[in-house]
mmCIF file with all atom_site columns, C-alpha atoms in Angstrom:
data_model
loop_
_atom_site.group_PDB
_atom_site.id
_atom_site.type_symbol
_atom_site.label_atom_id
_atom_site.label_alt_id
_atom_site.label_comp_id
_atom_site.label_asym_id
_atom_site.label_entity_id
_atom_site.label_seq_id
_atom_site.pdbx_PDB_ins_code
_atom_site.Cartn_x
_atom_site.Cartn_y
_atom_site.Cartn_z
_atom_site.occupancy
_atom_site.B_iso_or_equiv
_atom_site.pdbx_formal_charge
_atom_site.auth_seq_id
_atom_site.auth_comp_id
_atom_site.auth_asym_id
_atom_site.auth_atom_id
_atom_site.pdbx_PDB_model_num
ATOM 1   C CA . ALA A 1 1   ? 0.103   0.171  0.001   1.00 0.00 ? 1   ALA A CA 1
ATOM 2   C CA . GLN A 1 2   ? 0.995   3.785  -0.578  1.00 0.00 ? 2   GLN A CA 1
ATOM 3   C CA . SER A 1 3   ? 2.251   5.156  2.626   1.00 0.00 ? 3   SER A CA 1
ATOM 4   C CA . VAL A 1 4   ? 4.151   8.422  3.557   1.00 0.00 ? 4   VAL A CA 1
ATOM 5   C CA . SER A 1 5   ? 6.486   8.040  6.575   1.00 0.00 ? 5   SER A CA 1
ATOM 6   C CA . GLN A 1 6   ? 7.914   11.195 9.233   1.00 0.00 ? 6   GLN A CA 1
ATOM 7   C CA . HIS A 1 7   ? 10.270  9.969  11.152  1.00 0.00 ? 7   HIS A CA 1
ATOM 8   C CA . ASN A 1 8   ? 10.280  12.363 13.906  1.00 0.00 ? 8   ASN A CA 1
ATOM 9   C CA . HIS A 1 9   ? 6.708   12.894 15.982  1.00 0.00 ? 9   HIS A CA 1
ATOM 10  C CA . HIS A 1 10  ? 7.790   15.616 18.045  1.00 0.00 ? 10  HIS A CA 1
ATOM 11  C CA . VAL A 1 11  ? 11.198  18.026 17.609  1.00 0.00 ? 11  VAL A CA 1
ATOM 12  C CA . ILE A 1 12  ? 12.050  20.687 19.876  1.00 0.00 ? 12  ILE A CA 1
ATOM 13  C CA . LEU A 1 13  ? 14.487  23.650 18.843  1.00 0.00 ? 13  LEU A CA 1
ATOM 14  C CA . SER A 1 14  ? 15.849  26.872 19.968  1.00 0.00 ? 14  SER A CA 1
ATOM 15  C CA . GLU A 1 15  ? 15.435  29.946 17.881  1.00 0.00 ? 15  GLU A CA 1
ATOM 16  C CA . ALA A 1 16  ? 18.308  30.172 15.033  1.00 0.00 ? 16  ALA A CA 1
ATOM 17  C CA . ALA A 1 17  ? 18.834  26.371 14.947  1.00 0.00 ? 17  ALA A CA 1
ATOM 18  C CA . SER A 1 18  ? 18.756  24.713 11.465  1.00 0.00 ? 18  SER A CA 1
ATOM 19  C CA . LEU A 1 19  ? 15.907  22.433 10.885  1.00 0.00 ? 19  LEU A CA 1
ATOM 20  C CA . GLU A 1 20  ? 15.422  18.990 8.864   1.00 0.00 ? 20  GLU A CA 1
ATOM 21  C CA . LEU A 1 21  ? 12.637  17.072 9.216   1.00 0.00 ? 21  LEU A CA 1
ATOM 22  C CA . GLY A 1 22  ? 12.575  13.462 7.354   1.00 0.00 ? 22  GLY A CA 1
ATOM 23  C CA . CYS A 1 23  ? 9.952   12.216 4.812   1.00 0.00 ? 23  CYS A CA 1
ATOM 24  C CA . ASN A 1 24  ? 10.196  8.958  2.786   1.00 0.00 ? 24  ASN A CA 1
ATOM 25  C CA . TYR A 1 25  ? 7.379   7.974  0.520   1.00 0.00 ? 25  TYR A CA 1
ATOM 26  C CA . SER A 1 26  ? 6.702   4.393  -0.768  1.00 0.00 ? 26  SER A CA 1
ATOM 27  C CA . TYR A 1 27  ? 5.615   4.927  -4.269  1.00 0.00 ? 27  TYR A CA 1
ATOM 28  C CA . GLY A 1 28  ? 6.688   3.887  -7.547  1.00 0.00 ? 28  GLY A CA 1
ATOM 29  C CA . GLY A 1 29  ? 6.406   6.143  -10.722 1.00 0.00 ? 29  GLY A CA 1
ATOM 30  C CA . THR A 1 30  ? 5.991   9.865  -11.105 1.00 0.00 ? 30  THR A CA 1
ATOM 31  C CA . VAL A 1 31  ? 5.101   10.992 -7.676  1.00 0.00 ? 31  VAL A CA 1
ATOM 32  C CA . ASN A 1 32  ? 3.668   14.491 -6.430  1.00 0.00 ? 32  ASN A CA 1
ATOM 33  C CA . LEU A 1 33  ? 5.076   15.101 -3.552  1.00 0.00 ? 33  LEU A CA 1
ATOM 34  C CA . PHE A 1 34  ? 3.934   18.177 -0.743  1.00 0.00 ? 34  PHE A CA 1
ATOM 35  C CA . TRP A 1 35  ? 4.473   19.908 2.908   1.00 0.00 ? 35  TRP A CA 1
ATOM 36  C CA . TYR A 1 36  ? 1.659   21.137 4.713   1.00 0.00 ? 36  TYR A CA 1
ATOM 37  C CA . VAL A 1 37  ? 1.949   23.257 7.901   1.00 0.00 ? 37  VAL A CA 1
ATOM 38  C CA . GLN A 1 38  ? -1.031  23.900 10.618  1.00 0.00 ? 38  GLN A CA 1
ATOM 39  C CA . TYR A 1 39  ? -0.015  26.639 12.649  1.00 0.00 ? 39  TYR A CA 1
ATOM 40  C CA . PRO A 1 40  ? -1.688  26.634 15.932  1.00 0.00 ? 40  PRO A CA 1
ATOM 41  C CA . GLY A 1 41  ? -5.643  27.569 15.700  1.00 0.00 ? 41  GLY A CA 1
ATOM 42  C CA . GLN A 1 42  ? -5.251  27.927 11.655  1.00 0.00 ? 42  GLN A CA 1
ATOM 43  C CA . HIS A 1 43  ? -6.078  26.012 8.662   1.00 0.00 ? 43  HIS A CA 1
ATOM 44  C CA . LEU A 1 44  ? -3.373  23.439 7.299   1.00 0.00 ? 44  LEU A CA 1
ATOM 45  C CA . GLN A 1 45  ? -1.843  25.423 4.391   1.00 0.00 ? 45  GLN A CA 1
ATOM 46  C CA . LEU A 1 46  ? 1.052   24.513 1.869   1.00 0.00 ? 46  LEU A CA 1
ATOM 47  C CA . LEU A 1 47  ? 4.734   25.607 2.640   1.00 0.00 ? 47  LEU A CA 1
ATOM 48  C CA . LEU A 1 48  ? 5.944   23.818 -1.016  1.00 0.00 ? 48  LEU A CA 1
ATOM 49  C CA . LYS A 1 49  ? 5.126   21.172 -3.275  1.00 0.00 ? 49  LYS A CA 1
ATOM 50  C CA . TYR A 1 50  ? 7.104   19.390 -6.123  1.00 0.00 ? 50  TYR A CA 1
ATOM 51  C CA . PHE A 1 51  ? 6.166   18.042 -9.583  1.00 0.00 ? 51  PHE A CA 1
ATOM 52  C CA . SER A 1 52  ? 9.149   17.748 -11.668 1.00 0.00 ? 52  SER A CA 1
ATOM 53  C CA . GLY A 1 53  ? 12.195  19.606 -12.581 1.00 0.00 ? 53  GLY A CA 1
ATOM 54  C CA . ASP A 1 54  ? 15.049  20.836 -10.106 1.00 0.00 ? 54  ASP A CA 1
ATOM 55  C CA . PRO A 1 55  ? 14.636  18.704 -7.241  1.00 0.00 ? 55  PRO A CA 1
ATOM 56  C CA . LEU A 1 56  ? 15.503  21.198 -4.888  1.00 0.00 ? 56  LEU A CA 1
ATOM 57  C CA . VAL A 1 57  ? 12.132  23.275 -4.389  1.00 0.00 ? 57  VAL A CA 1
ATOM 58  C CA . LYS A 1 58  ? 11.956  26.508 -2.134  1.00 0.00 ? 58  LYS A CA 1
ATOM 59  C CA . GLY A 1 59  ? 8.703   27.261 -0.267  1.00 0.00 ? 59  GLY A CA 1
ATOM 60  C CA . ILE A 1 60  ? 7.261   29.673 1.701   1.00 0.00 ? 60  ILE A CA 1
ATOM 61  C CA . LYS A 1 61  ? 8.812   31.716 4.896   1.00 0.00 ? 61  LYS A CA 1
ATOM 62  C CA . GLY A 1 62  ? 12.154  30.102 4.273   1.00 0.00 ? 62  GLY A CA 1
ATOM 63  C CA . PHE A 1 63  ? 11.189  26.358 3.889   1.00 0.00 ? 63  PHE A CA 1
ATOM 64  C CA . GLU A 1 64  ? 13.105  24.196 1.451   1.00 0.00 ? 64  GLU A CA 1
ATOM 65  C CA . ALA A 1 65  ? 13.354  20.855 0.183   1.00 0.00 ? 65  ALA A CA 1
ATOM 66  C CA . GLU A 1 66  ? 14.703  18.223 -1.887  1.00 0.00 ? 66  GLU A CA 1
ATOM 67  C CA . PHE A 1 67  ? 13.297  15.366 -3.491  1.00 0.00 ? 67  PHE A CA 1
ATOM 68  C CA . ILE A 1 68  ? 15.956  12.134 -3.469  1.00 0.00 ? 68  ILE A CA 1
ATOM 69  C CA . LYS A 1 69  ? 14.409  10.038 -5.853  1.00 0.00 ? 69  LYS A CA 1
ATOM 70  C CA . SER A 1 70  ? 16.864  7.290  -5.333  1.00 0.00 ? 70  SER A CA 1
ATOM 71  C CA . LYS A 1 71  ? 16.179  7.357  -1.452  1.00 0.00 ? 71  LYS A CA 1
ATOM 72  C CA . PHE A 1 72  ? 12.575  7.883  -1.879  1.00 0.00 ? 72  PHE A CA 1
ATOM 73  C CA . SER A 1 73  ? 12.833  11.355 0.360   1.00 0.00 ? 73  SER A CA 1
ATOM 74  C CA . PHE A 1 74  ? 11.384  14.379 0.426   1.00 0.00 ? 74  PHE A CA 1
ATOM 75  C CA . ASN A 1 75  ? 12.800  16.169 3.192   1.00 0.00 ? 75  ASN A CA 1
ATOM 76  C CA . LEU A 1 76  ? 12.027  19.590 4.961   1.00 0.00 ? 76  LEU A CA 1
ATOM 77  C CA . ARG A 1 77  ? 14.892  21.975 5.848   1.00 0.00 ? 77  ARG A CA 1
ATOM 78  C CA . LYS A 1 78  ? 15.187  25.603 7.392   1.00 0.00 ? 78  LYS A CA 1
ATOM 79  C CA . PRO A 1 79  ? 18.616  27.095 8.187   1.00 0.00 ? 79  PRO A CA 1
ATOM 80  C CA . SER A 1 80  ? 17.435  29.329 11.381  1.00 0.00 ? 80  SER A CA 1
ATOM 81  C CA . VAL A 1 81  ? 14.009  28.649 12.680  1.00 0.00 ? 81  VAL A CA 1
ATOM 82  C CA . GLN A 1 82  ? 11.872  31.263 14.075  1.00 0.00 ? 82  GLN A CA 1
ATOM 83  C CA . TRP A 1 83  ? 9.615   31.155 17.412  1.00 0.00 ? 83  TRP A CA 1
ATOM 84  C CA . SER A 1 84  ? 6.602   31.698 14.990  1.00 0.00 ? 84  SER A CA 1
ATOM 85  C CA . ASP A 1 85  ? 7.860   28.286 12.603  1.00 0.00 ? 85  ASP A CA 1
ATOM 86  C CA . THR A 1 86  ? 6.228   26.476 16.155  1.00 0.00 ? 86  THR A CA 1
ATOM 87  C CA . ALA A 1 87  ? 3.420   24.228 14.054  1.00 0.00 ? 87  ALA A CA 1
ATOM 88  C CA . GLU A 1 88  ? 2.534   20.960 12.710  1.00 0.00 ? 88  GLU A CA 1
ATOM 89  C CA . TYR A 1 89  ? 4.350   19.857 9.901   1.00 0.00 ? 89  TYR A CA 1
ATOM 90  C CA . PHE A 1 90  ? 2.880   17.258 7.606   1.00 0.00 ? 90  PHE A CA 1
ATOM 91  C CA . CYS A 1 91  ? 4.518   15.533 4.165   1.00 0.00 ? 91  CYS A CA 1
ATOM 92  C CA . ALA A 1 92  ? 2.197   13.984 1.787   1.00 0.00 ? 92  ALA A CA 1
ATOM 93  C CA . ALA A 1 93  ? 2.430   12.090 -1.396  1.00 0.00 ? 93  ALA A CA 1
ATOM 94  C CA . LYS A 1 94  ? 0.125   11.601 -4.594  1.00 0.00 ? 94  LYS A CA 1
ATOM 95  C CA . LYS A 1 95  ? 0.490   9.394  -7.670  1.00 0.00 ? 95  LYS A CA 1
ATOM 96  C CA . ASN A 1 96  ? 0.508   11.574 -10.715 1.00 0.00 ? 96  ASN A CA 1
ATOM 97  C CA . THR A 1 97  ? -1.882  9.277  -12.637 1.00 0.00 ? 97  THR A CA 1
ATOM 98  C CA . GLY A 1 98  ? -5.915  9.320  -12.386 1.00 0.00 ? 98  GLY A CA 1
ATOM 99  C CA . PHE A 1 99  ? -7.784  9.837  -9.351  1.00 0.00 ? 99  PHE A CA 1
ATOM 100 C CA . GLN A 1 100 ? -4.940  8.788  -6.753  1.00 0.00 ? 100 GLN A CA 1
ATOM 101 C CA . LYS A 1 101 ? -5.852  9.997  -3.525  1.00 0.00 ? 101 LYS A CA 1
ATOM 102 C CA . LEU A 1 102 ? -2.884  12.034 -1.817  1.00 0.00 ? 102 LEU A CA 1
ATOM 103 C CA . VAL A 1 103 ? -1.650  10.300 1.154   1.00 0.00 ? 103 VAL A CA 1
ATOM 104 C CA . PHE A 1 104 ? -0.718  12.218 4.647   1.00 0.00 ? 104 PHE A CA 1
ATOM 105 C CA . GLY A 1 105 ? 2.438   11.495 7.149   1.00 0.00 ? 105 GLY A CA 1
ATOM 106 C CA . THR A 1 106 ? 1.634   11.136 10.364  1.00 0.00 ? 106 THR A CA 1
ATOM 107 C CA . GLY A 1 107 ? 2.886   14.594 11.240  1.00 0.00 ? 107 GLY A CA 1
ATOM 108 C CA . THR A 1 108 ? 5.818   16.123 12.918  1.00 0.00 ? 108 THR A CA 1
ATOM 109 C CA . ARG A 1 109 ? 4.950   18.332 15.818  1.00 0.00 ? 109 ARG A CA 1
ATOM 110 C CA . LEU A 1 110 ? 7.767   21.644 16.005  1.00 0.00 ? 110 LEU A CA 1
ATOM 111 C CA . LEU A 1 111 ? 8.154   23.592 19.038  1.00 0.00 ? 111 LEU A CA 1
ATOM 112 C CA . VAL A 1 112 ? 10.488  26.333 18.895  1.00 0.00 ? 112 VAL A CA 1
ATOM 113 C CA . SER A 1 113 ? 11.822  28.123 22.283  1.00 0.00 ? 113 SER A CA 1
ATOM 114 C CA . PRO A 1 114 ? 12.437  31.438 21.674  1.00 0.00 ? 114 PRO A CA 1
ATOM 115 C CA . GLU B 2 1   ? -11.303 35.276 -2.621  1.00 0.00 ? 1   GLU B CA 1
ATOM 116 C CA . ALA B 2 2   ? -13.358 33.133 -0.049  1.00 0.00 ? 2   ALA B CA 1
ATOM 117 C CA . GLY B 2 3   ? -11.516 29.866 1.312   1.00 0.00 ? 3   GLY B CA 1
ATOM 118 C CA . VAL B 2 4   ? -13.138 26.630 1.739   1.00 0.00 ? 4   VAL B CA 1
ATOM 119 C CA . THR B 2 5   ? -15.658 26.654 4.524   1.00 0.00 ? 5   THR B CA 1
ATOM 120 C CA . GLN B 2 6   ? -17.174 24.399 6.763   1.00 0.00 ? 6   GLN B CA 1
ATOM 121 C CA . SER B 2 7   ? -20.545 23.961 8.971   1.00 0.00 ? 7   SER B CA 1
ATOM 122 C CA . PRO B 2 8   ? -20.805 23.573 11.624  1.00 0.00 ? 8   PRO B CA 1
ATOM 123 C CA . THR B 2 9   ? -17.504 24.204 14.005  1.00 0.00 ? 9   THR B CA 1
ATOM 124 C CA . HIS B 2 10  ? -18.519 21.592 16.128  1.00 0.00 ? 10  HIS B CA 1
ATOM 125 C CA . LEU B 2 11  ? -20.397 19.147 16.284  1.00 0.00 ? 11  LEU B CA 1
ATOM 126 C CA . ILE B 2 12  ? -21.642 16.655 19.725  1.00 0.00 ? 12  ILE B CA 1
ATOM 127 C CA . LYS B 2 13  ? -23.591 13.454 18.827  1.00 0.00 ? 13  LYS B CA 1
ATOM 128 C CA . THR B 2 14  ? -24.165 10.129 21.072  1.00 0.00 ? 14  THR B CA 1
ATOM 129 C CA . ARG B 2 15  ? -23.420 7.211  19.738  1.00 0.00 ? 15  ARG B CA 1
ATOM 130 C CA . GLY B 2 16  ? -25.437 5.377  17.185  1.00 0.00 ? 16  GLY B CA 1
ATOM 131 C CA . GLN B 2 17  ? -26.691 8.971  15.840  1.00 0.00 ? 17  GLN B CA 1
ATOM 132 C CA . GLN B 2 18  ? -26.052 10.043 12.352  1.00 0.00 ? 18  GLN B CA 1
ATOM 133 C CA . ALA B 2 19  ? -23.713 13.406 11.875  1.00 0.00 ? 19  ALA B CA 1
ATOM 134 C CA . THR B 2 20  ? -23.919 15.821 8.633   1.00 0.00 ? 20  THR B CA 1
ATOM 135 C CA . LEU B 2 21  ? -20.991 17.765 7.833   1.00 0.00 ? 21  LEU B CA 1
ATOM 136 C CA . ARG B 2 22  ? -20.652 20.576 5.349   1.00 0.00 ? 22  ARG B CA 1
ATOM 137 C CA . CYS B 2 23  ? -18.159 22.012 2.538   1.00 0.00 ? 23  CYS B CA 1
ATOM 138 C CA . SER B 2 24  ? -18.167 24.525 0.400   1.00 0.00 ? 24  SER B CA 1
ATOM 139 C CA . PRO B 2 25  ? -15.349 24.558 -2.028  1.00 0.00 ? 25  PRO B CA 1
ATOM 140 C CA . ILE B 2 26  ? -13.166 27.729 -3.309  1.00 0.00 ? 26  ILE B CA 1
ATOM 141 C CA . SER B 2 27  ? -15.259 29.247 -6.131  1.00 0.00 ? 27  SER B CA 1
ATOM 142 C CA . GLY B 2 28  ? -13.848 27.460 -9.285  1.00 0.00 ? 28  GLY B CA 1
ATOM 143 C CA . HIS B 2 29  ? -12.637 24.139 -7.595  1.00 0.00 ? 29  HIS B CA 1
ATOM 144 C CA . THR B 2 30  ? -14.710 21.476 -8.567  1.00 0.00 ? 30  THR B CA 1
ATOM 145 C CA . SER B 2 31  ? -12.753 18.678 -6.560  1.00 0.00 ? 31  SER B CA 1
ATOM 146 C CA . VAL B 2 32  ? -13.362 18.435 -2.925  1.00 0.00 ? 32  VAL B CA 1
ATOM 147 C CA . TYR B 2 33  ? -11.872 15.842 -0.820  1.00 0.00 ? 33  TYR B CA 1
ATOM 148 C CA . TRP B 2 34  ? -12.843 14.621 2.841   1.00 0.00 ? 34  TRP B CA 1
ATOM 149 C CA . TYR B 2 35  ? -9.783  14.036 5.614   1.00 0.00 ? 35  TYR B CA 1
ATOM 150 C CA . GLN B 2 36  ? -10.304 12.691 8.706   1.00 0.00 ? 36  GLN B CA 1
ATOM 151 C CA . GLN B 2 37  ? -7.438  13.716 11.530  1.00 0.00 ? 37  GLN B CA 1
ATOM 152 C CA . ALA B 2 38  ? -7.861  11.647 14.791  1.00 0.00 ? 38  ALA B CA 1
ATOM 153 C CA . LEU B 2 39  ? -5.093  12.232 17.617  1.00 0.00 ? 39  LEU B CA 1
ATOM 154 C CA . GLY B 2 40  ? -2.047  10.773 16.616  1.00 0.00 ? 40  GLY B CA 1
ATOM 155 C CA . LEU B 2 41  ? -2.673  9.794  13.165  1.00 0.00 ? 41  LEU B CA 1
ATOM 156 C CA . GLY B 2 42  ? -2.374  12.436 11.075  1.00 0.00 ? 42  GLY B CA 1
ATOM 157 C CA . LEU B 2 43  ? -4.804  13.041 8.516   1.00 0.00 ? 43  LEU B CA 1
ATOM 158 C CA . GLN B 2 44  ? -6.774  10.120 6.855   1.00 0.00 ? 44  GLN B CA 1
ATOM 159 C CA . PHE B 2 45  ? -8.328  10.368 3.099   1.00 0.00 ? 45  PHE B CA 1
ATOM 160 C CA . LEU B 2 46  ? -12.287 9.900  3.489   1.00 0.00 ? 46  LEU B CA 1
ATOM 161 C CA . LEU B 2 47  ? -13.859 10.867 0.081   1.00 0.00 ? 47  LEU B CA 1
ATOM 162 C CA . TRP B 2 48  ? -13.062 12.505 -3.289  1.00 0.00 ? 48  TRP B CA 1
ATOM 163 C CA . TYR B 2 49  ? -15.371 14.233 -5.093  1.00 0.00 ? 49  TYR B CA 1
ATOM 164 C CA . ASP B 2 50  ? -15.173 15.702 -8.822  1.00 0.00 ? 50  ASP B CA 1
ATOM 165 C CA . GLU B 2 51  ? -17.774 17.053 -11.117 1.00 0.00 ? 51  GLU B CA 1
ATOM 166 C CA . GLY B 2 52  ? -20.920 15.104 -9.018  1.00 0.00 ? 52  GLY B CA 1
ATOM 167 C CA . GLU B 2 53  ? -19.271 11.786 -8.583  1.00 0.00 ? 53  GLU B CA 1
ATOM 168 C CA . GLU B 2 54  ? -17.253 9.822  -6.239  1.00 0.00 ? 54  GLU B CA 1
ATOM 169 C CA . ARG B 2 55  ? -13.528 9.387  -7.788  1.00 0.00 ? 55  ARG B CA 1
ATOM 170 C CA . ASN B 2 56  ? -11.836 7.846  -5.021  1.00 0.00 ? 56  ASN B CA 1
ATOM 171 C CA . ARG B 2 57  ? -12.666 6.049  -1.307  1.00 0.00 ? 57  ARG B CA 1
ATOM 172 C CA . GLY B 2 58  ? -10.393 5.674  1.355   1.00 0.00 ? 58  GLY B CA 1
ATOM 173 C CA . ASN B 2 59  ? -10.190 2.553  3.949   1.00 0.00 ? 59  ASN B CA 1
ATOM 174 C CA . PHE B 2 60  ? -13.623 3.625  6.170   1.00 0.00 ? 60  PHE B CA 1
ATOM 175 C CA . PRO B 2 61  ? -16.302 1.567  6.515   1.00 0.00 ? 61  PRO B CA 1
ATOM 176 C CA . PRO B 2 62  ? -19.420 2.157  4.205   1.00 0.00 ? 62  PRO B CA 1
ATOM 177 C CA . ARG B 2 63  ? -21.323 4.112  7.107   1.00 0.00 ? 63  ARG B CA 1
ATOM 178 C CA . PHE B 2 64  ? -18.968 6.600  6.096   1.00 0.00 ? 64  PHE B CA 1
ATOM 179 C CA . SER B 2 65  ? -20.591 8.489  2.841   1.00 0.00 ? 65  SER B CA 1
ATOM 180 C CA . GLY B 2 66  ? -21.336 11.536 0.860   1.00 0.00 ? 66  GLY B CA 1
ATOM 181 C CA . ARG B 2 67  ? -22.355 13.675 -1.678  1.00 0.00 ? 67  ARG B CA 1
ATOM 182 C CA . GLN B 2 68  ? -21.168 16.767 -4.259  1.00 0.00 ? 68  GLN B CA 1
ATOM 183 C CA . PHE B 2 69  ? -23.819 19.068 -5.468  1.00 0.00 ? 69  PHE B CA 1
ATOM 184 C CA . PRO B 2 70  ? -24.606 20.788 -8.474  1.00 0.00 ? 70  PRO B CA 1
ATOM 185 C CA . ASN B 2 71  ? -22.755 23.724 -6.974  1.00 0.00 ? 71  ASN B CA 1
ATOM 186 C CA . TYR B 2 72  ? -19.880 21.706 -5.877  1.00 0.00 ? 72  TYR B CA 1
ATOM 187 C CA . SER B 2 73  ? -20.898 21.903 -2.237  1.00 0.00 ? 73  SER B CA 1
ATOM 188 C CA . SER B 2 74  ? -20.374 18.938 -0.516  1.00 0.00 ? 74  SER B CA 1
ATOM 189 C CA . GLU B 2 75  ? -21.886 16.735 2.388   1.00 0.00 ? 75  GLU B CA 1
ATOM 190 C CA . LEU B 2 76  ? -20.426 14.166 4.751   1.00 0.00 ? 76  LEU B CA 1
ATOM 191 C CA . ASN B 2 77  ? -22.251 11.718 6.651   1.00 0.00 ? 77  ASN B CA 1
ATOM 192 C CA . VAL B 2 78  ? -21.916 9.528  9.145   1.00 0.00 ? 78  VAL B CA 1
ATOM 193 C CA . ASN B 2 79  ? -24.159 6.739  10.091  1.00 0.00 ? 79  ASN B CA 1
ATOM 194 C CA . ALA B 2 80  ? -24.034 4.709  13.379  1.00 0.00 ? 80  ALA B CA 1
ATOM 195 C CA . LEU B 2 81  ? -21.709 6.849  15.052  1.00 0.00 ? 81  LEU B CA 1
ATOM 196 C CA . GLU B 2 82  ? -19.310 5.066  17.364  1.00 0.00 ? 82  GLU B CA 1
ATOM 197 C CA . LEU B 2 83  ? -16.955 6.821  20.055  1.00 0.00 ? 83  LEU B CA 1
ATOM 198 C CA . GLU B 2 84  ? -13.646 6.382  17.718  1.00 0.00 ? 84  GLU B CA 1
ATOM 199 C CA . ASP B 2 85  ? -15.907 8.724  14.998  1.00 0.00 ? 85  ASP B CA 1
ATOM 200 C CA . SER B 2 86  ? -14.404 11.477 17.277  1.00 0.00 ? 86  SER B CA 1
ATOM 201 C CA . ALA B 2 87  ? -11.944 13.447 15.223  1.00 0.00 ? 87  ALA B CA 1
ATOM 202 C CA . LEU B 2 88  ? -11.507 16.557 13.110  1.00 0.00 ? 88  LEU B CA 1
ATOM 203 C CA . TYR B 2 89  ? -13.194 15.899 9.793   1.00 0.00 ? 89  TYR B CA 1
ATOM 204 C CA . LEU B 2 90  ? -10.952 18.261 7.315   1.00 0.00 ? 90  LEU B CA 1
ATOM 205 C CA . CYS B 2 91  ? -12.498 19.098 3.720   1.00 0.00 ? 91  CYS B CA 1
ATOM 206 C CA . ALA B 2 92  ? -10.022 20.228 1.117   1.00 0.00 ? 92  ALA B CA 1
ATOM 207 C CA . SER B 2 93  ? -10.824 21.591 -2.256  1.00 0.00 ? 93  SER B CA 1
ATOM 208 C CA . SER B 2 94  ? -8.840  21.765 -5.537  1.00 0.00 ? 94  SER B CA 1
ATOM 209 C CA . LEU B 2 95  ? -9.153  22.431 -9.470  1.00 0.00 ? 95  LEU B CA 1
ATOM 210 C CA . TYR B 2 96  ? -9.354  19.207 -10.853 1.00 0.00 ? 96  TYR B CA 1
ATOM 211 C CA . LEU B 2 97  ? -5.791  18.539 -12.589 1.00 0.00 ? 97  LEU B CA 1
ATOM 212 C CA . ALA B 2 98  ? -3.456  16.051 -11.791 1.00 0.00 ? 98  ALA B CA 1
ATOM 213 C CA . GLY B 2 99  ? -0.828  17.076 -8.967  1.00 0.00 ? 99  GLY B CA 1
ATOM 214 C CA . VAL B 2 100 ? -2.668  20.351 -7.892  1.00 0.00 ? 100 VAL B CA 1
ATOM 215 C CA . GLU B 2 101 ? -2.484  21.814 -4.327  1.00 0.00 ? 101 GLU B CA 1
ATOM 216 C CA . GLN B 2 102 ? -5.429  21.495 -2.336  1.00 0.00 ? 102 GLN B CA 1
ATOM 217 C CA . PHE B 2 103 ? -6.682  24.371 -0.094  1.00 0.00 ? 103 PHE B CA 1
ATOM 218 C CA . PHE B 2 104 ? -8.020  23.501 3.434   1.00 0.00 ? 104 PHE B CA 1
ATOM 219 C CA . GLY B 2 105 ? -10.913 23.983 5.561   1.00 0.00 ? 105 GLY B CA 1
ATOM 220 C CA . PRO B 2 106 ? -10.857 24.871 9.161   1.00 0.00 ? 106 PRO B CA 1
ATOM 221 C CA . GLY B 2 107 ? -12.616 21.581 9.988   1.00 0.00 ? 107 GLY B CA 1
ATOM 222 C CA . THR B 2 108 ? -15.586 20.492 11.796  1.00 0.00 ? 108 THR B CA 1
ATOM 223 C CA . ARG B 2 109 ? -14.386 18.885 15.256  1.00 0.00 ? 109 ARG B CA 1
ATOM 224 C CA . LEU B 2 110 ? -16.818 15.776 15.766  1.00 0.00 ? 110 LEU B CA 1
ATOM 225 C CA . THR B 2 111 ? -17.128 14.645 19.411  1.00 0.00 ? 111 THR B CA 1
ATOM 226 C CA . VAL B 2 112 ? -18.912 11.179 19.928  1.00 0.00 ? 112 VAL B CA 1
ATOM 227 C CA . LEU B 2 113 ? -20.438 10.569 23.325  1.00 0.00 ? 113 LEU B CA 1
#
């Protein structure tokens, strides 16, 4: 079955620390990849997405992610986190054919201490 | 531009009852998706409607059903409620194109007592 794994369930960082959240997917073939973020009390919103082309994707708020096909990975990174990055982060994947559902990982809760 | 809206915000039911949740997509979006977000389980895909048709269904029992209306709004019905149905139910919408992003609503918090 198609699945998405996020390795870290909870991450605690100090402001200015670097962030890397792991994400692996189990799909073969062409896949679309996403990172969504849910800030406290807010809607789930898109951080960045990968469809094709440059495997290094830039998103909003200084986030980026790298698609490594050989490792089935799409890790999220930010060089220097801020207190306002405290949120839950979800990786998601979808096969790029027909009516394929979007499958989410279980999420990573990030707490950034000031 | 108005985002995805959901109603009600909160819903409290007792075991065995039926719940109806509603979703209005972003104007111009034809696809509506429903997800269940239970504590510790992330988002579990429930249903996908596009142009009034059910396009895909997640691994949920038949008592989870829904429909999409001609104006593309959608309704999720949960029959014979069980305690474990307590969760946040999220609706999302998108244009129907392979790979496009989904825009999420605020959710309906369903509590089953």
